[in-house]
Short mmCIF file of C-alpha atoms and ligand atoms in Angstrom, two decimals:
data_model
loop_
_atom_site.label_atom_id
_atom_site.label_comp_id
_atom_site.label_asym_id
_atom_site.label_seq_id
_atom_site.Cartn_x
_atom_site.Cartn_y
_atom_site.Cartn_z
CA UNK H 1 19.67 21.69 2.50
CA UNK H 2 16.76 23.33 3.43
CA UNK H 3 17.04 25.20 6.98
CA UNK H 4 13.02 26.09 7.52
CA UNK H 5 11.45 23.38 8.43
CA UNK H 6 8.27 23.67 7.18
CA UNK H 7 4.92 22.28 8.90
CA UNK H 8 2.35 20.31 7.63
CA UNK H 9 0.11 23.25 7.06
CA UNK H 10 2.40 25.69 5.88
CA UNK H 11 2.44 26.62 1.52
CA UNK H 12 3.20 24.35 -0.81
CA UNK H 13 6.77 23.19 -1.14
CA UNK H 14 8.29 24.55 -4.30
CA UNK H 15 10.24 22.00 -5.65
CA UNK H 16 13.58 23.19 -7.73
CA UNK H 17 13.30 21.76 -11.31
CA UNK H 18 15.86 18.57 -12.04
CA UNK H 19 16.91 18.35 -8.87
CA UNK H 20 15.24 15.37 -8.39
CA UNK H 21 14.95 14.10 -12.14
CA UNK H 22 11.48 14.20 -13.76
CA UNK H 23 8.71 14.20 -11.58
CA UNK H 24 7.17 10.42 -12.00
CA UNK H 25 3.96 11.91 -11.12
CA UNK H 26 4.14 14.18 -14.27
CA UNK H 27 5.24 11.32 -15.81
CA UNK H 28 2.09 9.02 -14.79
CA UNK H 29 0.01 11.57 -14.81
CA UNK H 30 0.51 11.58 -19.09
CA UNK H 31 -0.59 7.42 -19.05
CA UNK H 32 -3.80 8.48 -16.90
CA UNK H 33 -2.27 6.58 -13.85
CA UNK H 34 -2.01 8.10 -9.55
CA UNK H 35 1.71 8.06 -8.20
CA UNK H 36 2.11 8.24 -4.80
CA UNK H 37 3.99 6.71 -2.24
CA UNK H 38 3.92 5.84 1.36
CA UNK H 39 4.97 8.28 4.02
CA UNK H 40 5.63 7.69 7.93
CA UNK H 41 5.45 11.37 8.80
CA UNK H 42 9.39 11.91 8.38
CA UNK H 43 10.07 15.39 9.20
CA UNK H 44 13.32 16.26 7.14
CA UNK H 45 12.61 18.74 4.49
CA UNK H 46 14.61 17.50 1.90
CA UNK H 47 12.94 14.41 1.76
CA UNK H 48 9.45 16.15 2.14
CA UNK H 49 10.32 18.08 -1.25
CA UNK H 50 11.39 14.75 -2.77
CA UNK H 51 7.93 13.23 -2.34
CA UNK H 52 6.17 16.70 -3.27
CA UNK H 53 8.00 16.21 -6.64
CA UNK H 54 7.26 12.68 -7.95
CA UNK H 55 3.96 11.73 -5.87
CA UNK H 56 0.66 12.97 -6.61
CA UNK H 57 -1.21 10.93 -3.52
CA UNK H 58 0.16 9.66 -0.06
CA UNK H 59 -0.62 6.62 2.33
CA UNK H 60 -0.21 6.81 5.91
CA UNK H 61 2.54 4.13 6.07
CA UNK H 62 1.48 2.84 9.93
CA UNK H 63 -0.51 5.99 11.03
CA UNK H 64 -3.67 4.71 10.03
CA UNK H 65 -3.86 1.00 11.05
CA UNK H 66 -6.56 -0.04 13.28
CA UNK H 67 -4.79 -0.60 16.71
CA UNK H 68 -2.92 2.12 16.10
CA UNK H 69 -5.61 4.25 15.39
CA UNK H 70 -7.93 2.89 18.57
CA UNK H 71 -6.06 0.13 20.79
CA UNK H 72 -8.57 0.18 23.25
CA UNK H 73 -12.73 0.81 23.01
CA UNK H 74 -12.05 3.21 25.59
CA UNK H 75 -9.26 4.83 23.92
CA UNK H 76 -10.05 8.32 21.90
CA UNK H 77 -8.79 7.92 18.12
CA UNK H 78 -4.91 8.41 17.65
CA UNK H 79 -5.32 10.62 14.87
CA UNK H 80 -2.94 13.02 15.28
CA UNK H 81 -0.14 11.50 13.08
CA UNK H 82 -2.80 10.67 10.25
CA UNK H 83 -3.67 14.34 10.35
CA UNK H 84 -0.17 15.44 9.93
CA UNK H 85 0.36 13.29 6.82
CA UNK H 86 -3.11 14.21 5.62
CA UNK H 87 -2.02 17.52 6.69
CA UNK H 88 1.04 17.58 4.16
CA UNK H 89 -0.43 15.86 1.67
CA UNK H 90 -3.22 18.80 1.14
CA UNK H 91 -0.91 21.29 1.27
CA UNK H 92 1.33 19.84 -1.48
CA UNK H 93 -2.12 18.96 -3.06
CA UNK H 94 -2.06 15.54 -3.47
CA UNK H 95 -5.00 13.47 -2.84
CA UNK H 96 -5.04 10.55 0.27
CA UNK H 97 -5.43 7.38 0.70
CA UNK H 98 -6.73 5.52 3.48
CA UNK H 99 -4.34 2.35 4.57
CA UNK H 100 -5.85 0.21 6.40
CA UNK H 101 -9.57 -0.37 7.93
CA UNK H 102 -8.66 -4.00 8.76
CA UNK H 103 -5.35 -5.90 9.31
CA UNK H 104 -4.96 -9.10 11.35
CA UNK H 105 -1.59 -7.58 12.19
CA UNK H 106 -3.13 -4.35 13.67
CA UNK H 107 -6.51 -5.49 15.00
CA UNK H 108 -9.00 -3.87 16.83
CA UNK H 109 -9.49 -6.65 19.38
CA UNK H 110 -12.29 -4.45 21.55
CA UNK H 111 -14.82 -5.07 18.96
CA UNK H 112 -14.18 -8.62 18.93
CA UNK H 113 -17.89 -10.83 20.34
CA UNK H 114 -19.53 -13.92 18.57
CA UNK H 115 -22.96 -11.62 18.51
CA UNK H 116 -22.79 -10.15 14.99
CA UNK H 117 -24.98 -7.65 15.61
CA UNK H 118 -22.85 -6.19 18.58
CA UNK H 119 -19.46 -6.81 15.90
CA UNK H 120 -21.54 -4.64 13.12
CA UNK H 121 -21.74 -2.57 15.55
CA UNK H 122 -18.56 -1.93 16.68
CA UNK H 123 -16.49 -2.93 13.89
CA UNK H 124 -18.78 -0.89 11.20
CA UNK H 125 -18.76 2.19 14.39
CA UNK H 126 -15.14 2.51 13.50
CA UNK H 127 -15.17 2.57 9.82
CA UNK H 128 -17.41 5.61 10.16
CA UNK H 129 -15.89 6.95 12.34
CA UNK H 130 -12.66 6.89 10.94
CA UNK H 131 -13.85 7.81 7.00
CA UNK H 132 -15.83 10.48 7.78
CA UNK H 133 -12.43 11.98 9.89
CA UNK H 134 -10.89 11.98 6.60
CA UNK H 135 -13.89 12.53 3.91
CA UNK H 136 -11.04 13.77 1.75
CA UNK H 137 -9.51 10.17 1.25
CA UNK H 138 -10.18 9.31 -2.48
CA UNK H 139 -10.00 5.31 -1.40
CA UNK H 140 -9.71 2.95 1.44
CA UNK H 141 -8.04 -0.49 1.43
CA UNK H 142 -11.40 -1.63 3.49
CA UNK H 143 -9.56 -5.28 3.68
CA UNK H 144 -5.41 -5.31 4.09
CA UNK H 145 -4.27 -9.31 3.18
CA UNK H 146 -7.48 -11.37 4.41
CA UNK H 147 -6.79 -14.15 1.54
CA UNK H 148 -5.24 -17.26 2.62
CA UNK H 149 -2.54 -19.25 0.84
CA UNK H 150 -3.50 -22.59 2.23
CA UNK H 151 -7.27 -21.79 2.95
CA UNK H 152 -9.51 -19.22 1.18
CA UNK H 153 -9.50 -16.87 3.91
CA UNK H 154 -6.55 -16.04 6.07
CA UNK H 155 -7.14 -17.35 10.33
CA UNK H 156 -8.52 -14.36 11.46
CA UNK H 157 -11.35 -13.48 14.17
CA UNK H 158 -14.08 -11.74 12.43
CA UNK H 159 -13.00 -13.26 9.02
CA UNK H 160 -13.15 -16.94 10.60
CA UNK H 161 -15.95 -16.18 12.32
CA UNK H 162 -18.55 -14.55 10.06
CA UNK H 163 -16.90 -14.40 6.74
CA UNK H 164 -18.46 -12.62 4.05
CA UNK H 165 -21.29 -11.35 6.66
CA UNK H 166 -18.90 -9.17 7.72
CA UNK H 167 -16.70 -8.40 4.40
CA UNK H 168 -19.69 -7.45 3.37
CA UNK H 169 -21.03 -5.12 6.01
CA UNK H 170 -17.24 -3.11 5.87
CA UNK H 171 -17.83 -2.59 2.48
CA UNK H 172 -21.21 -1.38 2.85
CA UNK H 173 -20.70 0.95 5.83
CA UNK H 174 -17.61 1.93 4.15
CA UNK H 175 -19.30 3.35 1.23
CA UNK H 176 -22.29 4.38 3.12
CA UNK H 177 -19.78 7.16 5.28
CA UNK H 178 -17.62 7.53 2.31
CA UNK H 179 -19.66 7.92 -0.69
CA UNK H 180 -17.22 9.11 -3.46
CA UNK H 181 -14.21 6.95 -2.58
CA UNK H 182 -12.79 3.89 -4.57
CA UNK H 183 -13.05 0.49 -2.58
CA UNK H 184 -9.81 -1.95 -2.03
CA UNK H 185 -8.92 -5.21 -1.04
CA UNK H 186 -5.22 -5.12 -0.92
CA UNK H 187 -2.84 -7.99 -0.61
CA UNK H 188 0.78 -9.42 -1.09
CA UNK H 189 2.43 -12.64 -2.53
CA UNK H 190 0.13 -12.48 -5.70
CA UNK H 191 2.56 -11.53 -7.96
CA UNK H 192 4.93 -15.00 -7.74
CA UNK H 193 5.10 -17.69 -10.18
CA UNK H 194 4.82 -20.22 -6.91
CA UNK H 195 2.38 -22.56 -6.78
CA UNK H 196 1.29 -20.88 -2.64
CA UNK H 197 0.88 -17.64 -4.87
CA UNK H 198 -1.12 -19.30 -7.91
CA UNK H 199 -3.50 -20.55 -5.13
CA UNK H 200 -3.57 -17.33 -3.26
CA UNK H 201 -4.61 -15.50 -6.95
CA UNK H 202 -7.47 -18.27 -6.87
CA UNK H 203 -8.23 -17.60 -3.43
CA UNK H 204 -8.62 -13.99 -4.24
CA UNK H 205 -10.96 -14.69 -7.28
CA UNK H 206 -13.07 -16.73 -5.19
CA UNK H 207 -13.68 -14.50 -3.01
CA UNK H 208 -14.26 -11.62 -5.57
CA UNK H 209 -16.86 -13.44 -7.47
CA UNK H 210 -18.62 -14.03 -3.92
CA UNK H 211 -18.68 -10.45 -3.29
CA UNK H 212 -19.74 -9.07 -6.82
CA UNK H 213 -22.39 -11.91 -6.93
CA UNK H 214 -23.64 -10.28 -3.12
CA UNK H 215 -23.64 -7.07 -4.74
CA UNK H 216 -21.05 -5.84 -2.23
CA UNK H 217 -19.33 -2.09 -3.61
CA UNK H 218 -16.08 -2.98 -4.42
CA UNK H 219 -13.81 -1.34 -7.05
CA UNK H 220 -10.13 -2.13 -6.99
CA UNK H 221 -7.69 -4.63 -5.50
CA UNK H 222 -4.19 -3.70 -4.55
CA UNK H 223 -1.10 -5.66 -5.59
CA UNK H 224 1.01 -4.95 -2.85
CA UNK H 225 4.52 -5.64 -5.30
CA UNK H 226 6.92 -6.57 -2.55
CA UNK H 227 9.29 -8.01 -5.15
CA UNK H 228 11.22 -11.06 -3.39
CA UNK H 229 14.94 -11.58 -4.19
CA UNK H 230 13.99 -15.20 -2.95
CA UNK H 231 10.00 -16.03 -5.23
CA UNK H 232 10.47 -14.37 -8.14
CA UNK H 233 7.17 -12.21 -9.04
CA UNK H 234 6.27 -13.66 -12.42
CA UNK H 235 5.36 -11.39 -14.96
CA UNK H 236 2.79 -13.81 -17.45
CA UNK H 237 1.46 -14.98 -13.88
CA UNK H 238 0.90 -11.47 -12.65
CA UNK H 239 -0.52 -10.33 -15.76
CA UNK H 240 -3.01 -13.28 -16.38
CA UNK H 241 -4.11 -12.36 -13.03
CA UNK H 242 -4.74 -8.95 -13.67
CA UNK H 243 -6.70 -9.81 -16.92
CA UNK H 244 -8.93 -12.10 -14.74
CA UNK H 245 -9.47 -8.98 -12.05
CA UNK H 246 -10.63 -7.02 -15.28
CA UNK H 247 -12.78 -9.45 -16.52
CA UNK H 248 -14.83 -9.21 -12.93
CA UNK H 249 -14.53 -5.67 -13.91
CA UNK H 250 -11.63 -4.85 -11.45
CA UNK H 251 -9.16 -2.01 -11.43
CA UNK H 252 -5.64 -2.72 -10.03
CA UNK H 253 -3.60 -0.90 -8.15
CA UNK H 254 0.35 -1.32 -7.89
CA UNK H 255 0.20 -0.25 -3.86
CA UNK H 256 3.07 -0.89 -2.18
CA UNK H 257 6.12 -1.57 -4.71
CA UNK H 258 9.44 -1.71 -3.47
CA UNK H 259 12.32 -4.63 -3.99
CA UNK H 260 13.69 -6.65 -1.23
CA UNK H 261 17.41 -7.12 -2.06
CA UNK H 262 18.47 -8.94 0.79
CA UNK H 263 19.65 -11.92 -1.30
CA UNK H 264 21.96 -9.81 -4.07
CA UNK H 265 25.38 -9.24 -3.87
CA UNK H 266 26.60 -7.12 -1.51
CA UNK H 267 28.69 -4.94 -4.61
CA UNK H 268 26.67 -1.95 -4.25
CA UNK H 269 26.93 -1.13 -8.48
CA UNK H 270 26.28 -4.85 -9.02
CA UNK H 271 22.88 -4.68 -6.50
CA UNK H 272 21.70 -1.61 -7.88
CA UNK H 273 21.71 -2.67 -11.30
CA UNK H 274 19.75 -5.76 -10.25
CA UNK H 275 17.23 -3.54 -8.39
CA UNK H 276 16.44 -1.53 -11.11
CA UNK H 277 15.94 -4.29 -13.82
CA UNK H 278 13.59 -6.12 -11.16
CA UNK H 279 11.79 -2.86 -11.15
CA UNK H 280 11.47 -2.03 -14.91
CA UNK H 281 10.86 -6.23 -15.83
CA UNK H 282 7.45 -6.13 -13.47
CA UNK H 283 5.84 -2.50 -14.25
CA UNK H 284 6.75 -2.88 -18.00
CA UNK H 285 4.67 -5.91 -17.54
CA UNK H 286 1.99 -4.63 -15.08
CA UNK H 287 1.36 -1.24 -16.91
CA UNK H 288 0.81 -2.58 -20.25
CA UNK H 289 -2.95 -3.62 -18.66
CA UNK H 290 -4.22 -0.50 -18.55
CA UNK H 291 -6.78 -1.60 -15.79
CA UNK H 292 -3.79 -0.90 -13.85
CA UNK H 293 -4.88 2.60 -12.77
CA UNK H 294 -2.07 3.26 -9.45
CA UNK H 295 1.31 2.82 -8.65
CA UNK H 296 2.51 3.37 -5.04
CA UNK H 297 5.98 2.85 -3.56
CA UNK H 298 6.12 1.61 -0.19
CA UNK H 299 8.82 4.10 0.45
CA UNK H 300 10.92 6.23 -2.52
CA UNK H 301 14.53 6.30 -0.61
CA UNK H 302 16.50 4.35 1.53
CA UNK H 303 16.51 7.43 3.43
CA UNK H 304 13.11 6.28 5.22
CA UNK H 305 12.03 2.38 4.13
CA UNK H 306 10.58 -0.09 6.32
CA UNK H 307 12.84 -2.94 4.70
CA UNK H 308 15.69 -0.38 5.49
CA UNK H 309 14.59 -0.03 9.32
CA UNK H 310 13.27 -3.62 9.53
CA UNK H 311 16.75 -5.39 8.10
CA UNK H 312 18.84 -3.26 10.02
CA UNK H 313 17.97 -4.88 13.02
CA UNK H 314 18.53 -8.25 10.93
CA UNK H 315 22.19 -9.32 10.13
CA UNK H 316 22.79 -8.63 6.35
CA UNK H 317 25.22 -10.57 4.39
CA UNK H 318 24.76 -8.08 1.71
CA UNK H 319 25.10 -5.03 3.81
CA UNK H 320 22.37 -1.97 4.58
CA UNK H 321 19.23 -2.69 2.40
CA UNK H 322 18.82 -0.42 -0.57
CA UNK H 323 15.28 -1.77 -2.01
CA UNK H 324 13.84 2.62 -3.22
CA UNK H 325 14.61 4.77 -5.77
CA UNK H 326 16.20 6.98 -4.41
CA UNK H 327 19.64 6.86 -1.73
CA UNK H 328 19.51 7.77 1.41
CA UNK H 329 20.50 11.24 0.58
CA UNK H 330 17.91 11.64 -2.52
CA UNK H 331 20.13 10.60 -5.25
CA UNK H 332 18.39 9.05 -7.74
CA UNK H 333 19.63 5.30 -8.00
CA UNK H 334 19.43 3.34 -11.52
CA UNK H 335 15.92 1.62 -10.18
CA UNK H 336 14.99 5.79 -10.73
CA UNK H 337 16.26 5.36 -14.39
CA UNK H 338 14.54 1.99 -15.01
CA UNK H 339 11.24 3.35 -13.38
CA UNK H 340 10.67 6.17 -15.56
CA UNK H 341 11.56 4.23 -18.53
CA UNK H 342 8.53 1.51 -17.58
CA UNK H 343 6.08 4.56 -17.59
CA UNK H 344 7.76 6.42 -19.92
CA UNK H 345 6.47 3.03 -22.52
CA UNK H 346 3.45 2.44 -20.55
CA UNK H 347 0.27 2.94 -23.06
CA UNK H 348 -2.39 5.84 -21.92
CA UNK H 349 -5.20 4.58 -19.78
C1 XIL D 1 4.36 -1.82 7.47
C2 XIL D 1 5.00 -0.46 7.70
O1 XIL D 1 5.71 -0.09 6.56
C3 XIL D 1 5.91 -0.55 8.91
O2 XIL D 1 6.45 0.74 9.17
C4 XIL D 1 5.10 -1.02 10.11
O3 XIL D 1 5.96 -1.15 11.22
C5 XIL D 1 4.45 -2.36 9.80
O4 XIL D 1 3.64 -2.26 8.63
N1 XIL D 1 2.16 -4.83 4.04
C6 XIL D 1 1.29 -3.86 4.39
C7 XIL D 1 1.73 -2.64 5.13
O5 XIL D 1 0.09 -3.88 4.01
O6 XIL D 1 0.69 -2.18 6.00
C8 XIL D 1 2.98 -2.94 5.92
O7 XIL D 1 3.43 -1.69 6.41
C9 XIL D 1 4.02 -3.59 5.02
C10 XIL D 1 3.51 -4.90 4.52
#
């Protein structure tokens, strides 16, 4: 165990060869695909040198949601926990990404009005100034899970209320104050077989084909990848969906893998196993596209995973959560195993 514990700004960390297993960032990094994962900020060192090993970008996992960020107009911008995990990430030199510039579950209710002049104004005087705080970010998930499963659009404010007037003015102003970074629309439940999730998919197309036919800069779309133990993701349903993303000229990126186990046995072995096969089934799916271009885990180790802190609060039949890679004292887990085997057969992009 480390005893320094190092800052944000300090060197590098030097990570100790095999400790950890091979670095999946190495690993990605020979198919031409980004690994990162999400971090909260955790301060234990160990787990700091587990993420400098396998990830090669970072997401603020809460740090940079809107409310959080700027809960009140008058309110100066939160941004000291961003800047610590920007912080780390640049001196572990991995690149950043921006998650999230809108979220109906982190809203910026101040620059709510029905004058869309006033909400361009407010709304796209965030955005700025929150990507030109961190020019560094390589992309931004501009939207965070505006698609609707029963409607096109999800029941939002601004969404409901000015639709693609104002998807399309984040996207501009995004782009305008962050010139060089990759575009997102990021969303969940569009990797089941259901039928909710085949008319999410649609939803999402809809809405694509609106905003390339606009002209609005967009380049990606996230797949969040919270696998269910309860809908199945569907591989052939995921993967048709990713073809039709290409054909509108669409990367895709994996961004916030991570498997809810919640309904497996409670046998530890038995649950681990099933973990890891759900794992290496879906990205030995998802990676043979090679429009697929990221991969982010929404947390590498039980150590520090929001379905960790969010089920302990639940009752469990099954016991603590184990949904990462990793344990929650770094040891690699079979899902570690079945992961680097899925990129390990993943074709070059
Ligand atoms: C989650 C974080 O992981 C939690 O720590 C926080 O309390 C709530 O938000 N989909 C998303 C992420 O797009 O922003 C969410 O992150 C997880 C679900």
């Amino acid at each position: 165990m480390l005893t320094s514990m190092l800052s944000d700004a300090e060197t590098p960390l030097a990570t100790p060869s095999g400790r950890f297993g091979i670095s999946l960032g190495d690993l990605g990094k020979s198919r031409g695909l980004e690994i990162g994962c999400a971090f909260s900020g955790h301060t234990d060192p160990e787990y700091r040198l587990l993420l400098a090993h396998h990830c090669r970008l970072i997401v603020p996992e809460w740090q940079l949601k809107p409310r959080f960020l700027r809960p009140r107009r008058a309110a100066a911008y939160n941004f000291g926990p961003s800047d610590a995990i920007a912080g780390f990430a640049a001196s572990n030199k991995m690149a950043l990404h921006g998650h999230t510039l809108f979220w109906h579950e982190e809203p910026i209710r101040w620059a709510r009005s029905e004058n869309v002049e006033r909400v361009k104004r407010d709304y796209g005087g965030f955005i700025r100034d929150v990507v030109e705080h961190y020019s560094q970010a390589v992309s931004w998930d501009v939207f965070n899970e505006i698609v609707g499963e029963r409607q096109p659009l999800r029941d939002e404010f601004f969404v409901q209320t000015f639709g693609l007037q104002f998807i399309d003015h984040c996207l501009r102003i995004t782009q305008e104050h962050a010139p060089s970074a990759r575009l997102v629309i990021n969303d969940y439940n569009l990797e089941c077989g259901t039928d909710w999730s085949l008319a999410k998919q649609d939803h999402m197309l809809r809405l694509l084909e609106q905003i390339k036919a606009i002209g609005s800069p967009l380049h990606a779309v996230g797949i969040q990848g919270h696998l269910s133990s309860i809908h199945k993701a569907s591989a052939p349903s995921t993967m048709r969906f990713i073809d039709r993303l290409a054909d509108l000229g669409l990367d895709v990126f994996i961004s916030e893998l991570d498997v809810n186990d919640s309904t497996m046995p409670a046998d530890i072995a038995v649950r681990d196993i099933e973990v890891a096969a759900y794992y290496e089934e879906f990205l030995t799916a998802v990676l043979s596209r090679q429009s697929v271009k990221r991969l982010v885990f929404w947390g590498i180790s039980d150590f520090d995973h929001w379905v960790v802190r969010r089920q302990t609060r639940e009752k469990r039949r099954s016991g603590k959560a184990r949904p990462a890679l990793f344990d929650d004292q770094f040891r690699p887990k079979p899902a570690f195993q079945a992961v680097t085997r899925a990129l390990e057969g993943a074709p070059r992009r």
